[in-house]
């Protein structure tokens, strides 16, 4: 499998094709197009940042959800492991693989009270792109797609949102989908690392606020 002569561009193209095949028909909002959007948005955010290693950035963006813990019995190492296996098969340098593993390990939101540990610019950019795809119009659509895929209620006024202080508590939660807006999505704009991420998050945040207002008004037959 080892190919000594692949260019970085070829490695990225091969990775995209591999993910497209694996995740084309995933229906929880973690499909190939999520990976594609995070990749595109990461490149956009990177334009305004300096000293970004674009090869690491692009691969981390594409591979960040290759084996999410939510779909692997809570196993947080499934993602880094799957990314390593794929990148080793392409002969990618071990230092680059380690960096990508670290990004995948730390990118996931782990609860309102849990700080995100990402200290490289590549990790911070992929984080912001991933969280931007969780908010705004696409974020709303993905959230209901996820809730449906997990058999969750859309909304139950009697079940209140919780702000989780540990990853364990966040992981085990199975509340209605509307609660996810309060438990995660509305918190994301204040957790952006990059300047571009902060600017883009603001508009997407406002769209969610408007959506929720409309949702409650319609729920009560007030519109
Ligand atoms: P992260 O990349 O921070 O780990 P996730 O993969 O948990 O993010 O979430 C990505 C998207 O999946 C969320 O933005 C949301 O749309 C959906 N999702 C995840 N958990 C839930 C949930 N408990 N209820 C509704 N949607 C969820
Ligand atoms: Ni993601």
Tab-separated table of C-alpha atoms and ligand atoms in Angstrom:
chain	number	residue	atom	x	y	z
A	1	UNK	CA	0.000	0.000	0.000
A	2	UNK	CA	2.897	2.389	0.808
A	3	UNK	CA	3.319	4.882	-1.990
A	4	UNK	CA	6.486	6.936	-1.753
A	5	UNK	CA	5.636	9.216	-4.649
A	6	UNK	CA	2.236	10.647	-3.947
A	7	UNK	CA	2.063	14.436	-3.788
A	8	UNK	CA	0.227	16.172	-0.928
A	9	UNK	CA	-2.500	17.084	-3.382
A	10	UNK	CA	-2.923	13.463	-4.423
A	11	UNK	CA	-3.154	12.402	-0.777
A	12	UNK	CA	-5.917	14.933	-0.169
A	13	UNK	CA	-7.819	13.863	-3.285
A	14	UNK	CA	-7.515	10.185	-2.310
A	15	UNK	CA	-8.747	10.991	1.205
A	16	UNK	CA	-11.775	12.830	-0.158
A	17	UNK	CA	-12.672	9.918	-2.430
A	18	UNK	CA	-12.249	7.450	0.441
A	19	UNK	CA	-14.532	9.459	2.753
A	20	UNK	CA	-17.076	10.046	0.017
A	21	UNK	CA	-17.391	6.295	-0.479
A	22	UNK	CA	-17.644	5.596	3.260
A	23	UNK	CA	-19.983	8.426	4.285
A	24	UNK	CA	-22.051	9.355	1.255
A	25	UNK	CA	-25.302	7.959	2.675
A	26	UNK	CA	-24.818	8.652	6.399
A	27	UNK	CA	-28.030	10.258	7.649
A	28	UNK	CA	-27.288	11.741	11.090
A	29	UNK	CA	-25.657	14.945	9.792
A	30	UNK	CA	-22.144	13.453	9.906
A	31	UNK	CA	-22.118	12.547	6.225
A	32	UNK	CA	-19.490	13.189	3.556
A	33	UNK	CA	-20.931	16.643	2.830
A	34	UNK	CA	-20.327	17.711	6.446
A	35	UNK	CA	-16.670	16.729	5.971
A	36	UNK	CA	-16.596	18.561	2.647
A	37	UNK	CA	-18.107	21.755	4.158
A	38	UNK	CA	-15.679	21.699	7.097
A	39	UNK	CA	-12.807	21.280	4.626
A	40	UNK	CA	-13.993	24.224	2.498
A	41	UNK	CA	-14.661	26.454	5.499
A	42	UNK	CA	-11.297	25.563	7.064
A	43	UNK	CA	-9.517	26.708	3.906
A	44	UNK	CA	-11.561	29.929	3.927
A	45	UNK	CA	-10.754	30.686	7.588
A	46	UNK	CA	-7.063	29.850	6.988
A	47	UNK	CA	-6.755	32.679	4.437
A	48	UNK	CA	-6.861	35.240	7.240
A	49	UNK	CA	-4.468	33.360	9.555
A	50	UNK	CA	-0.701	33.096	9.264
A	51	UNK	CA	1.713	30.156	9.407
A	52	UNK	CA	-0.920	27.523	8.724
A	53	UNK	CA	0.299	24.124	7.559
A	54	UNK	CA	-2.338	23.603	4.870
A	55	UNK	CA	-1.613	19.898	4.388
A	56	UNK	CA	-2.269	19.103	8.061
A	57	UNK	CA	-5.250	21.450	8.087
A	58	UNK	CA	-6.939	19.930	5.053
A	59	UNK	CA	-6.416	16.344	6.188
A	60	UNK	CA	-7.618	17.076	9.730
A	61	UNK	CA	-10.703	18.861	8.378
A	62	UNK	CA	-11.567	15.958	6.094
A	63	UNK	CA	-10.850	13.228	8.657
A	64	UNK	CA	-12.148	14.819	11.879
A	65	UNK	CA	-15.339	12.705	11.942
A	66	UNK	CA	-13.958	9.519	10.407
A	67	UNK	CA	-15.025	7.499	13.470
A	68	UNK	CA	-16.930	9.708	15.908
A	69	UNK	CA	-17.262	8.338	19.479
A	70	UNK	CA	-21.057	8.794	19.248
A	71	UNK	CA	-21.224	6.051	16.655
A	72	UNK	CA	-18.541	3.822	18.229
A	73	UNK	CA	-19.936	3.006	21.676
A	74	UNK	CA	-18.413	6.143	23.197
A	75	UNK	CA	-14.857	5.078	22.207
A	76	UNK	CA	-12.973	8.401	21.990
A	77	UNK	CA	-9.896	6.779	20.430
A	78	UNK	CA	-11.821	5.322	17.467
A	79	UNK	CA	-11.365	8.539	15.425
A	80	UNK	CA	-7.616	9.050	15.952
A	81	UNK	CA	-7.049	5.316	15.352
A	82	UNK	CA	-8.992	5.238	12.073
A	83	UNK	CA	-7.266	8.409	10.820
A	84	UNK	CA	-3.823	6.984	11.656
A	85	UNK	CA	-4.559	3.734	9.848
A	86	UNK	CA	-5.659	5.575	6.706
A	87	UNK	CA	-2.795	8.093	6.728
A	88	UNK	CA	-0.164	5.411	7.396
A	89	UNK	CA	-1.474	3.509	4.380
A	90	UNK	CA	-0.666	6.605	2.298
A	91	UNK	CA	2.808	6.992	3.792
A	92	UNK	CA	2.078	10.326	5.545
A	93	UNK	CA	4.819	11.517	7.916
A	94	UNK	CA	4.349	10.375	11.513
A	95	UNK	CA	4.642	13.910	12.924
A	96	UNK	CA	1.746	15.034	10.716
A	97	UNK	CA	-0.306	11.983	11.731
A	98	UNK	CA	0.297	12.693	15.432
A	99	UNK	CA	-0.866	16.276	15.000
A	100	UNK	CA	-4.017	15.168	13.166
A	101	UNK	CA	-4.743	12.543	15.848
A	102	UNK	CA	-4.448	15.249	18.481
A	103	UNK	CA	-6.879	17.522	16.618
A	104	UNK	CA	-9.429	14.726	16.188
A	105	UNK	CA	-9.098	13.750	19.863
A	106	UNK	CA	-9.778	17.281	21.088
A	107	UNK	CA	-12.139	18.837	18.563
A	108	UNK	CA	-15.371	17.403	19.919
A	109	UNK	CA	-17.665	19.475	22.138
A	110	UNK	CA	-17.670	17.760	25.522
A	111	UNK	CA	-20.226	19.728	27.531
A	112	UNK	CA	-21.047	23.352	28.397
A	113	UNK	CA	-18.639	23.386	31.339
A	114	UNK	CA	-15.752	21.581	29.622
A	115	UNK	CA	-13.032	23.704	27.971
A	116	UNK	CA	-11.776	22.744	24.494
A	117	UNK	CA	-8.034	21.959	24.477
A	118	UNK	CA	-6.629	22.894	21.087
A	119	UNK	CA	-3.456	24.943	20.942
A	120	UNK	CA	-2.297	24.804	17.332
A	121	UNK	CA	-3.687	27.129	14.679
A	122	UNK	CA	-4.607	24.127	12.474
A	123	UNK	CA	-6.642	22.580	15.313
A	124	UNK	CA	-8.317	25.872	16.121
A	125	UNK	CA	-9.334	26.483	12.505
A	126	UNK	CA	-10.806	22.994	12.028
A	127	UNK	CA	-12.616	23.401	15.345
A	128	UNK	CA	-14.193	26.675	14.253
A	129	UNK	CA	-15.215	25.291	10.850
A	130	UNK	CA	-16.726	22.191	12.478
A	131	UNK	CA	-18.682	24.227	15.026
A	132	UNK	CA	-19.853	26.691	12.353
A	133	UNK	CA	-21.374	23.739	10.511
A	134	UNK	CA	-23.252	22.924	13.724
A	135	UNK	CA	-24.978	26.327	13.814
A	136	UNK	CA	-26.968	28.486	11.381
A	137	UNK	CA	-29.363	27.028	8.810
A	138	UNK	CA	-27.301	23.922	8.179
A	139	UNK	CA	-26.737	23.438	11.893
A	140	UNK	CA	-30.495	23.480	12.530
A	141	UNK	CA	-31.081	20.933	9.761
A	142	UNK	CA	-28.295	18.651	11.018
A	143	UNK	CA	-29.566	18.793	14.577
A	144	UNK	CA	-33.014	17.531	13.672
A	145	UNK	CA	-31.507	14.932	11.341
A	146	UNK	CA	-29.381	13.690	14.262
A	147	UNK	CA	-32.306	13.686	16.683
A	148	UNK	CA	-34.388	11.674	14.235
A	149	UNK	CA	-31.578	9.201	13.654
A	150	UNK	CA	-31.388	8.621	17.431
A	151	UNK	CA	-35.157	8.393	17.924
A	152	UNK	CA	-35.267	11.587	20.017
A	153	UNK	CA	-38.346	13.728	20.579
A	154	UNK	CA	-38.310	16.999	18.682
A	155	UNK	CA	-39.473	19.023	21.693
A	156	UNK	CA	-41.066	18.420	25.074
A	157	UNK	CA	-41.773	21.587	27.106
A	158	UNK	CA	-41.630	19.523	30.317
A	159	UNK	CA	-38.044	18.365	29.806
A	160	UNK	CA	-35.656	21.208	30.561
A	161	UNK	CA	-32.146	21.587	29.048
A	162	UNK	CA	-29.121	20.842	31.260
A	163	UNK	CA	-25.680	22.458	31.152
A	164	UNK	CA	-23.256	19.544	31.502
A	165	UNK	CA	-20.083	19.932	33.525
A	166	UNK	CA	-18.523	16.638	32.522
A	167	UNK	CA	-18.126	14.863	29.209
A	168	UNK	CA	-19.685	11.763	30.800
A	169	UNK	CA	-22.895	13.643	31.662
A	170	UNK	CA	-23.023	15.235	28.197
A	171	UNK	CA	-22.475	11.854	26.513
A	172	UNK	CA	-25.272	10.146	28.433
A	173	UNK	CA	-27.888	12.799	27.780
A	174	UNK	CA	-30.849	11.853	25.598
A	175	UNK	CA	-33.147	14.871	25.860
A	176	UNK	CA	-35.307	16.307	23.071
A	177	UNK	CA	-33.573	17.901	20.107
A	178	UNK	CA	-34.589	21.480	20.995
A	179	UNK	CA	-32.641	21.089	24.256
A	180	UNK	CA	-29.459	20.602	22.246
A	181	UNK	CA	-29.659	24.260	21.198
A	182	UNK	CA	-29.241	25.314	24.855
A	183	UNK	CA	-26.842	22.560	25.823
A	184	UNK	CA	-24.442	23.216	22.961
A	185	UNK	CA	-25.418	25.162	19.840
A	186	UNK	CA	-26.137	28.588	21.377
A	187	UNK	CA	-22.876	28.380	23.339
A	188	UNK	CA	-20.676	27.920	20.292
A	189	UNK	CA	-20.349	31.547	19.166
A	190	UNK	CA	-18.434	32.348	22.360
A	191	UNK	CA	-16.129	29.365	21.939
A	192	UNK	CA	-14.658	30.323	18.555
A	193	UNK	CA	-10.868	30.661	18.421
A	194	UNK	CA	-10.289	32.604	15.181
A	195	UNK	CA	-11.404	36.097	14.200
A	196	UNK	CA	-13.122	34.827	11.052
A	197	UNK	CA	-14.846	32.109	13.072
A	198	UNK	CA	-16.217	34.729	15.470
A	199	UNK	CA	-17.561	36.890	12.640
A	200	UNK	CA	-19.251	33.993	10.833
A	201	UNK	CA	-20.654	32.567	14.080
A	202	UNK	CA	-22.509	35.769	14.865
A	203	UNK	CA	-24.806	35.586	11.814
A	204	UNK	CA	-25.380	31.888	12.211
A	205	UNK	CA	-26.197	32.371	15.893
A	206	UNK	CA	-28.798	35.025	15.068
A	207	UNK	CA	-30.467	32.661	12.603
A	208	UNK	CA	-30.869	30.064	15.385
A	209	UNK	CA	-32.295	32.631	17.790
A	210	UNK	CA	-34.887	33.648	15.193
A	211	UNK	CA	-35.685	30.015	14.453
A	212	UNK	CA	-36.326	29.263	18.144
A	213	UNK	CA	-38.584	32.295	18.588
A	214	UNK	CA	-40.613	31.211	15.573
A	215	UNK	CA	-40.685	27.594	16.763
A	216	UNK	CA	-42.200	28.471	20.169
A	217	UNK	CA	-44.709	30.893	18.642
A	218	UNK	CA	-45.934	28.243	16.223
A	219	UNK	CA	-45.940	25.608	19.001
A	220	UNK	CA	-48.400	27.672	21.006
A	221	UNK	CA	-50.509	28.550	17.973
A	222	UNK	CA	-49.521	32.172	18.275
A	223	UNK	CA	-48.711	32.630	14.587
B	1	LIG	P1	-18.704	17.693	17.839
B	1	LIG	O1	-18.075	17.840	16.516
B	1	LIG	O2	-18.604	18.890	18.702
B	1	LIG	O3	-18.406	16.390	18.519
B	1	LIG	P2	-21.125	16.471	17.343
B	1	LIG	O4	-20.624	15.486	16.355
B	1	LIG	O5	-21.512	16.024	18.706
B	1	LIG	O6	-20.157	17.658	17.456
B	1	LIG	O7	-22.330	17.216	16.788
B	1	LIG	C1	-22.451	17.549	15.464
B	1	LIG	C2	-23.878	17.789	15.230
B	1	LIG	O8	-24.634	16.599	15.490
B	1	LIG	C3	-24.471	18.775	16.210
B	1	LIG	O9	-24.162	20.061	15.903
B	1	LIG	C4	-25.911	18.463	16.081
B	1	LIG	O10	-26.419	18.940	14.888
B	1	LIG	C5	-25.864	16.961	16.065
B	1	LIG	N1	-25.971	16.467	17.429
B	1	LIG	C6	-25.026	15.955	18.222
B	1	LIG	N2	-25.532	15.617	19.432
B	1	LIG	C7	-26.840	15.932	19.371
B	1	LIG	C8	-27.954	15.834	20.273
B	1	LIG	N3	-27.800	15.326	21.482
B	1	LIG	N4	-29.154	16.269	19.838
B	1	LIG	C9	-29.332	16.779	18.619
B	1	LIG	N5	-28.330	16.894	17.733
B	1	LIG	C10	-27.116	16.492	18.092
B	2	LIG	NI1	-17.826	17.367	12.625
